[in-house]
Structures are given as structure tokens and as C-alpha cells.
Short mmCIF file of C-alpha atoms in Angstrom, two decimals:
data_model
loop_
_atom_site.label_atom_id
_atom_site.label_comp_id
_atom_site.label_asym_id
_atom_site.label_seq_id
_atom_site.Cartn_x
_atom_site.Cartn_y
_atom_site.Cartn_z
CA MET E 216 75.01 53.70 234.59
CA ALA E 217 77.99 55.80 235.34
CA ALA E 218 77.45 59.38 236.09
CA PHE E 219 79.36 62.03 234.09
CA PRO E 220 80.36 65.15 235.80
CA LEU E 221 78.65 68.34 234.63
CA PRO E 222 81.65 69.99 233.14
CA GLY E 223 82.27 66.94 230.92
CA LEU E 224 78.73 66.94 229.61
CA ILE E 225 78.98 70.54 228.66
CA ARG E 226 82.13 69.86 226.66
CA LEU E 227 80.36 67.10 224.66
CA ALA E 228 77.16 69.05 224.05
CA LEU E 229 78.78 72.12 222.52
CA PRO E 230 80.27 70.41 219.44
CA LEU E 231 77.11 68.48 218.82
CA ALA E 232 74.99 71.58 218.94
CA ALA E 233 77.28 73.33 216.47
CA ALA E 234 77.02 70.46 213.98
CA ILE E 235 73.21 70.48 214.17
CA LEU E 236 73.07 74.20 213.51
CA PHE E 237 75.39 73.94 210.47
CA ALA E 238 73.35 71.12 208.89
CA GLY E 239 70.15 73.07 209.37
CA ALA E 240 71.56 76.09 207.57
CA ALA E 241 72.73 73.99 204.63
CA LEU E 242 69.31 72.37 204.24
CA ALA E 243 67.68 75.76 204.22
CA GLN E 244 69.78 76.97 201.23
CA ALA E 245 69.27 73.86 198.99
CA PRO E 246 66.63 74.24 196.16
CA GLU E 247 63.43 72.41 196.47
CA LEU E 248 63.09 69.39 194.18
CA PRO E 249 59.82 68.59 192.52
CA GLU E 250 57.99 65.74 193.88
CA THR E 251 58.01 63.98 190.50
CA VAL E 252 60.35 64.48 187.49
CA PRO E 253 58.41 64.62 184.19
CA VAL E 254 59.55 61.96 181.71
CA PRO E 255 59.16 62.80 177.93
CA ALA E 256 56.61 60.64 176.19
CA LEU E 257 57.94 58.05 173.72
CA ASN E 258 57.10 58.24 169.91
CA GLN E 259 56.24 61.92 170.17
CA SER E 260 56.54 63.99 166.90
CA GLN E 261 59.47 66.43 166.47
CA SER E 262 57.16 69.44 166.23
CA ALA E 263 55.50 68.50 169.49
CA GLN E 264 58.86 68.13 171.22
CA GLU E 265 60.18 71.46 169.90
CA ALA E 266 57.05 73.48 170.73
CA PRO E 267 57.67 75.96 173.57
CA PRO E 268 55.75 75.62 176.78
CA ALA E 269 52.34 77.14 176.65
CA ASP E 270 53.06 79.43 179.53
CA VAL E 271 56.20 81.04 177.98
CA PRO E 272 55.23 84.50 176.57
CA VAL E 273 56.30 85.21 172.95
CA PRO E 274 57.72 88.75 172.45
CA LYS E 275 55.81 90.97 170.08
CA PRO E 276 57.62 92.05 166.84
CA ARG E 277 59.23 95.41 167.12
CA PRO E 278 58.11 98.05 164.58
CA ALA E 279 60.66 98.63 161.80
CA ASP E 280 60.82 102.35 162.35
CA ALA E 281 60.93 102.22 166.17
CA PRO E 282 64.17 103.79 167.35
CA LYS E 283 66.41 101.90 169.68
CA PRO E 284 66.31 103.10 173.22
CA ASP E 285 69.94 104.14 173.02
CA GLN E 286 69.99 105.33 169.32
CA PRO E 287 70.82 109.02 168.82
CA ALA E 288 68.48 111.31 166.97
CA THR E 289 70.88 111.69 164.03
CA ASP E 290 70.98 107.92 163.47
CA LYS E 291 67.20 107.88 163.34
CA LEU E 292 67.17 110.63 160.70
CA ASN E 293 69.74 108.79 158.53
CA GLN E 294 67.71 105.60 158.81
CA GLN E 295 64.56 107.40 157.64
CA LYS E 296 66.41 108.86 154.59
CA SER E 297 67.72 105.41 153.71
CA ASP E 298 64.23 103.95 153.94
CA GLN E 299 62.84 106.70 151.69
CA HIS E 300 65.61 106.08 149.11
CA LYS E 301 64.81 102.39 149.08
CA GLU E 302 61.13 103.08 148.56
CA ALA E 303 61.95 105.37 145.58
CA ARG E 304 63.71 102.59 143.71
CA PRO E 305 61.43 100.58 141.44
CA GLU E 306 61.10 97.04 142.54
CA PRO E 307 62.23 94.47 140.01
CA PRO E 308 59.50 92.42 138.42
CA ALA E 309 58.72 89.22 140.17
CA ILE E 310 59.64 87.22 137.09
CA ALA E 311 62.32 88.53 134.76
CA PRO E 312 61.17 88.44 131.11
CA THR E 313 62.94 85.82 129.06
CA PRO E 314 64.82 87.33 126.06
CA GLY E 315 63.53 86.31 122.68
CA GLU E 316 65.26 83.30 121.25
CA LYS E 317 67.77 83.97 118.43
CA PRO E 318 66.33 82.73 115.18
CA ALA E 319 68.09 79.73 113.83
CA GLU E 320 70.72 80.61 111.23
CA ALA E 321 69.88 79.59 107.76
CA GLU E 322 71.88 76.55 106.79
CA PRO E 323 73.99 76.98 103.66
CA PRO E 324 72.83 75.05 100.67
CA PRO E 325 74.56 71.71 100.23
CA THR E 326 76.43 73.01 97.20
CA VAL E 327 77.43 76.66 96.68
CA PRO E 328 76.79 77.69 93.10
CA LYS E 329 80.02 78.60 91.33
CA PRO E 330 80.26 81.47 88.87
CA PRO E 331 80.28 80.35 85.29
CA GLU E 332 83.79 79.49 84.22
CA LYS E 333 85.35 81.50 81.46
CA PRO E 334 85.88 79.34 78.40
CA ALA E 335 89.49 78.23 78.10
CA GLN E 336 89.73 79.53 74.56
CA ALA E 337 88.01 82.87 75.22
CA GLN E 338 91.24 84.85 75.10
CA GLU E 339 92.34 83.15 71.92
CA LYS E 340 88.97 83.91 70.31
CA GLU E 341 89.32 87.61 71.14
CA ILE E 342 92.75 87.74 69.46
CA PRO E 343 92.76 86.12 66.03
CA PRO E 344 95.76 83.89 65.30
CA ASP E 345 98.65 85.51 63.46
CA PRO E 346 98.71 84.25 59.86
CA ARG E 347 102.51 84.03 60.06
CA SER E 348 102.16 81.21 62.59
CA ALA E 349 101.18 78.86 59.75
CA SER E 350 104.29 79.68 57.69
CA VAL E 351 106.49 76.66 57.00
CA PRO E 352 109.45 76.30 54.60
CA GLN E 353 108.75 75.23 51.06
CA GLU E 354 110.76 72.72 49.09
CA LYS E 355 112.33 75.56 47.16
CA MET E 356 113.31 78.88 48.80
CA PRO E 357 111.15 81.77 47.49
CA GLU E 358 112.72 84.36 45.19
CA GLU E 359 112.37 87.16 47.74
CA GLU E 360 114.40 85.20 50.28
CA LEU E 361 117.12 84.52 47.70
CA ALA E 362 117.20 88.19 46.70
CA CYS E 363 117.56 89.27 50.35
CA ARG E 364 120.55 87.01 50.85
CA GLY E 365 122.14 88.42 47.71
CA ARG E 366 121.91 91.96 49.09
CA LEU E 367 123.48 90.92 52.39
CA LYS E 368 126.46 89.41 50.61
CA SER E 369 126.93 92.57 48.54
CA MET E 370 127.15 94.56 51.79
CA GLY E 371 129.92 92.29 53.10
CA ILE E 372 127.73 90.80 55.84
CA ASP E 373 128.74 87.42 57.21
CA PHE E 374 125.80 85.12 57.97
CA GLU E 375 124.79 81.45 58.10
CA GLU E 376 121.60 79.60 57.21
CA ARG E 377 119.60 78.08 60.10
CA LYS E 378 116.96 75.38 60.27
CA ALA E 379 113.34 76.52 60.16
CA GLU E 380 111.81 77.55 63.49
CA HIS E 381 108.24 76.36 64.03
CA ASP E 382 106.21 75.72 67.17
CA ALA E 383 102.61 74.88 66.31
CA ALA E 384 101.48 74.94 69.97
CA VAL E 385 102.69 78.51 70.63
CA GLY E 386 102.54 79.81 67.07
CA CYS E 387 106.19 80.81 66.61
CA SER E 388 107.51 80.49 63.08
CA VAL E 389 110.58 81.57 61.07
CA PRO E 390 110.60 79.51 57.87
CA TYR E 391 113.99 80.79 56.59
CA PRO E 392 116.09 82.11 59.49
CA ILE E 393 119.70 83.26 59.24
CA ALA E 394 122.33 83.86 61.93
CA LEU E 395 124.15 87.20 61.63
CA LYS E 396 127.84 87.08 62.52
CA THR E 397 128.65 90.63 61.39
CA LEU E 398 126.83 93.72 60.21
CA GLY E 399 129.46 94.69 57.63
CA LYS E 400 133.13 94.38 56.81
CA SER E 401 134.24 96.21 59.99
CA LEU E 402 131.12 96.06 62.17
CA ASP E 403 130.35 93.15 64.49
CA ILE E 404 127.22 92.11 66.35
CA SER E 405 127.50 90.11 69.55
CA PRO E 406 126.36 87.56 70.40
CA GLU E 407 125.41 85.78 67.17
CA THR E 408 121.89 86.87 66.18
CA GLU E 409 119.11 84.74 64.63
CA LEU E 410 116.60 86.77 62.57
CA ASN E 411 114.55 86.51 59.43
CA CYS E 412 116.42 87.86 56.40
CA ARG E 413 114.35 91.03 56.03
CA MET E 414 114.99 92.08 59.66
CA ALA E 415 118.69 91.22 59.33
CA GLU E 416 118.99 93.44 56.25
CA ALA E 417 117.14 96.35 57.91
CA THR E 418 119.46 96.12 60.95
CA ALA E 419 122.62 96.07 58.81
CA ARG E 420 121.51 99.07 56.74
CA PHE E 421 120.50 101.03 59.87
CA ALA E 422 123.89 100.37 61.47
CA ALA E 423 125.79 101.49 58.36
CA ASP E 424 123.59 104.45 57.37
CA ILE E 425 122.51 105.89 60.77
CA ILE E 426 124.48 104.58 63.76
CA GLN E 427 127.94 104.81 62.20
CA PRO E 428 127.62 108.51 61.17
CA ALA E 429 126.12 109.42 64.56
CA ALA E 430 129.05 107.84 66.42
CA LYS E 431 131.58 109.74 64.30
CA ALA E 432 129.71 113.02 64.79
CA GLU E 433 129.33 112.72 68.56
CA PHE E 434 132.50 110.91 69.63
CA GLY E 435 134.88 111.23 66.69
CA ALA E 436 135.23 107.45 66.51
CA GLU E 437 133.79 104.67 64.40
CA LEU E 438 131.22 102.16 65.55
CA LYS E 439 132.97 98.83 66.10
CA SER E 440 130.29 96.53 67.59
CA ILE E 441 126.65 96.36 68.61
CA GLY E 442 125.64 94.36 71.70
CA GLN E 443 122.25 92.68 71.32
CA ALA E 444 120.04 91.50 74.20
CA SER E 445 117.44 89.46 72.29
CA ALA E 446 116.59 88.34 68.75
CA PHE E 447 114.50 85.25 67.95
CA VAL E 448 112.65 84.04 71.06
CA CYS E 449 109.50 81.92 70.92
CA ARG E 450 107.20 83.81 73.33
CA HIS E 451 104.22 86.11 73.74
CA ARG E 452 104.50 89.79 74.52
CA ASN E 453 105.41 90.71 78.07
CA GLY E 454 101.88 91.97 78.63
CA GLY E 455 100.43 88.66 77.39
CA GLY E 456 97.96 88.10 74.58
CA LYS E 457 99.50 88.47 71.14
CA LEU E 458 102.73 86.83 70.09
CA SER E 459 105.85 88.96 70.26
CA GLU E 460 107.61 89.98 67.04
CA HIS E 461 110.57 88.07 68.48
CA ALA E 462 108.52 84.89 67.90
CA PHE E 463 108.87 85.48 64.13
CA GLY E 464 112.54 86.57 64.13
CA ASN E 465 111.25 90.03 63.27
CA ALA E 466 112.65 92.03 66.24
CA LEU E 467 116.03 92.95 67.74
CA ASP E 468 116.88 94.41 71.18
CA ILE E 469 120.06 96.50 71.28
CA ALA E 470 121.68 96.96 74.72
CA SER E 471 124.99 98.70 73.93
CA PHE E 472 127.34 100.22 71.35
CA THR E 473 131.13 99.90 71.38
CA LEU E 474 133.37 102.39 69.56
CA SER E 475 136.76 101.90 67.93
CA ASN E 476 138.45 103.84 70.77
CA GLY E 477 137.09 101.34 73.31
CA ARG E 478 134.27 103.52 74.62
CA ARG E 479 131.03 101.71 75.40
CA ILE E 480 127.61 103.38 75.42
CA ASP E 481 124.97 101.45 77.40
CA VAL E 482 121.26 101.95 76.90
CA GLY E 483 119.70 103.01 80.20
CA PRO E 484 117.24 105.38 81.85
CA VAL E 485 119.85 107.99 82.91
CA PRO E 486 122.97 107.82 80.69
CA PRO E 487 125.74 110.46 80.80
CA GLU E 488 124.93 113.64 78.91
CA LYS E 489 127.12 112.92 75.86
CA ASP E 490 125.87 109.31 75.66
CA ALA E 491 122.28 110.48 76.04
CA LYS E 492 122.64 112.80 73.05
CA PHE E 493 123.94 109.96 70.87
CA LEU E 494 121.27 107.50 72.05
CA ASN E 495 118.46 110.00 71.46
CA ALA E 496 119.68 110.64 67.90
CA VAL E 497 119.80 106.90 67.13
CA ARG E 498 116.38 106.29 68.67
CA LYS E 499 114.73 109.13 66.77
CA ALA E 500 116.24 108.04 63.47
CA ALA E 501 115.07 104.43 63.99
CA CYS E 502 111.42 105.49 63.75
CA GLY E 503 110.83 105.04 60.03
CA PRO E 504 113.15 102.23 58.98
CA PHE E 505 111.49 100.19 61.77
CA LYS E 506 107.77 100.03 62.50
CA THR E 507 108.14 99.81 66.30
CA VAL E 508 110.74 101.61 68.43
CA LEU E 509 110.69 101.30 72.25
CA GLY E 510 113.28 102.17 74.89
CA PRO E 511 113.84 103.69 78.34
CA GLY E 512 110.78 105.62 79.46
CA SER E 513 108.27 103.69 77.36
CA ASP E 514 107.79 100.96 80.00
CA ALA E 515 109.76 98.97 82.59
CA ASP E 516 110.42 96.07 80.18
CA HIS E 517 112.39 98.32 77.81
CA SER E 518 114.37 100.39 80.33
CA LEU E 519 117.75 98.84 79.42
CA HIS E 520 117.55 98.34 75.66
CA LEU E 521 116.17 99.66 72.38
CA HIS E 522 113.52 97.44 70.83
CA LEU E 523 113.33 97.56 67.01
CA ASP E 524 110.96 95.49 64.88
CA LEU E 525 109.22 95.35 61.49
CA ALA E 526 105.71 94.54 62.73
CA PRO E 527 103.21 94.88 59.88
CA ARG E 528 100.94 97.86 60.66
CA ARG E 529 97.90 99.32 58.93
CA ASN E 530 98.81 101.73 56.14
CA GLY E 531 102.51 101.21 56.92
CA GLY E 532 102.34 103.25 60.13
CA THR E 533 104.88 103.26 62.96
CA PHE E 534 104.72 103.08 66.77
CA CYS E 535 107.58 104.90 68.50
CA GLN E 536 107.90 105.68 72.23
#
């Protein structure tokens, strides 16, 4: 065995000693390991696995009103007021009451009763039929009709005979109508006018005896022509119900008057002052020769004409508006 010199041994021993000291220090700092590592048991229930170790202390619940260690005194006071306010509120019932169920709506009857219908002929029963509706021409013209035509001819009135007018459904009837072409030798009527003979004669006499003198007095001119708006028309009154006098050729509507100097006077609600004076005189004088006189102001249907008729009235009375 070869001998090492002392200085060489010392140089080898110093590093070795340093390594041993370093290892010893590291072993001293390492944690101790248990001798045996516990292995969880197989098929153990979840509750058993999640249960905390028996030796772990469970903290006690903290009182609700205990102040935090670092909470200021003012925060504690506010918390106490809040708790008192909460205690003052009534607690809701554990089970809210169920609202009463809405009663089932009554089902409508299968058929709604209808009000009794008014009989179709009720209106006709209230108003008796006009006896003139049954008038029809006879084989021979009555004497009164012949006499009327004779008077018209003596007055120089131009007229023509017309076929009988009769509508059984409505009730219109003019057994012996005539068409007036003129109202005298120098007095026209336009357009041609279909009336019964009695109404035609009354119109011609009224024009000659009343209208002509009034025109001369007010305007200094003769009456040349009368403009008519309606004569025979098979219809009821504008208000309904009874038949109109026009349905019997017993009415005439006059809309205007034309003078020999060319002046025309129209019937209306607001005529010029001079025309109004003439129209008022004619209208007033018509109440007597005619049984009904209507015009502007009486109703809307007569605002633009004078209505004249020979409606039969009790005790021969008149109706003038």
C-alpha cells in the first residue's frame, strides 16, 4: 500500500467533510413522513367520506347582534335600528290565502227572444184608405166633369184630355185628368201640367183674378207665365203616411212668376224686398180659394215653392202656413 503524504490527505479530507456536513443539514430540514400512508376504504358512503375528522373543532355560531371587532359604534347603532324596523313589520302569513274563484258566467240561452214584430199592415190600419183611391173612369164622363171643361173653354184655356191615372198598389187615382197648356188667352204655364179638372179651373181663376192684378199693382207689368214645379205625382206625403194630394191631381206647386217686361220672381226663403211684397200678397190671397197653402217658412220641403191644393177638409176649413 502506497503511503500518501500528509499534506495530500488533508486536501482530500476537507472536501469530503464539507459534503457530509451539507447533507446532514438538508436531512435535518426535511419533514418527517408517516410510517404508513392511510389508504381510503373502498365502497365507503359519500357522507362518511365527506365527514370532517373527529378531532377538528367546529366553530361556534356567532351571535347575530355581536359587533365585529373592528366595527365602529355608529355602525352598531344603525344595525340595531334596522333590526328594530324589521321586527316592527308584520310577517306575511305562511300560506297566502287563495282568492275566491270567479263565478262562472251565465251562458246565454240558445235563442235570444226577439221583440214582437209590428204587423206589416199596422200603419195602414191606423190610416184608413182614401176613398178617392177606388175612383176609376166610367163608360160615360159624369156631368160635372163635362161642365168643368165647358167653363175652361169659355175662359180661353188651352188643354188636352189625358188617359186615366190609377195605381191600385199605391192608391193614386185621377179618373179624368187634363193637361193644361195655358191659363188663359195671354197667360202660359210651364211645363205642361196634368191635373184634375176642378184643380185646373181653380188655378186658372186664381191666376186671372188674384195674381194678374197683384203683378200690375206691384211691378206695373202683366203676368206672362207661371213656372210650376210639380202637379200630378203618384206618391205619399213627404212625411210618410197618407197619400199626397198630388197623387189625385189635386195639387200644384208654383216655383216662379214671369212678367211681360221679362222680370222673373222666384219663390224662396229670402227674396228681394219688392218681390217679397208681391209673393206675400199672392200667398195670403190663396188661402180661401185653396184649402191648403204652404211655402217658405212652413217646412224645409216647401222652401222653394208655393204648394196649393183642394184637399177636402172638415166643414170646408183651410190650412195655411
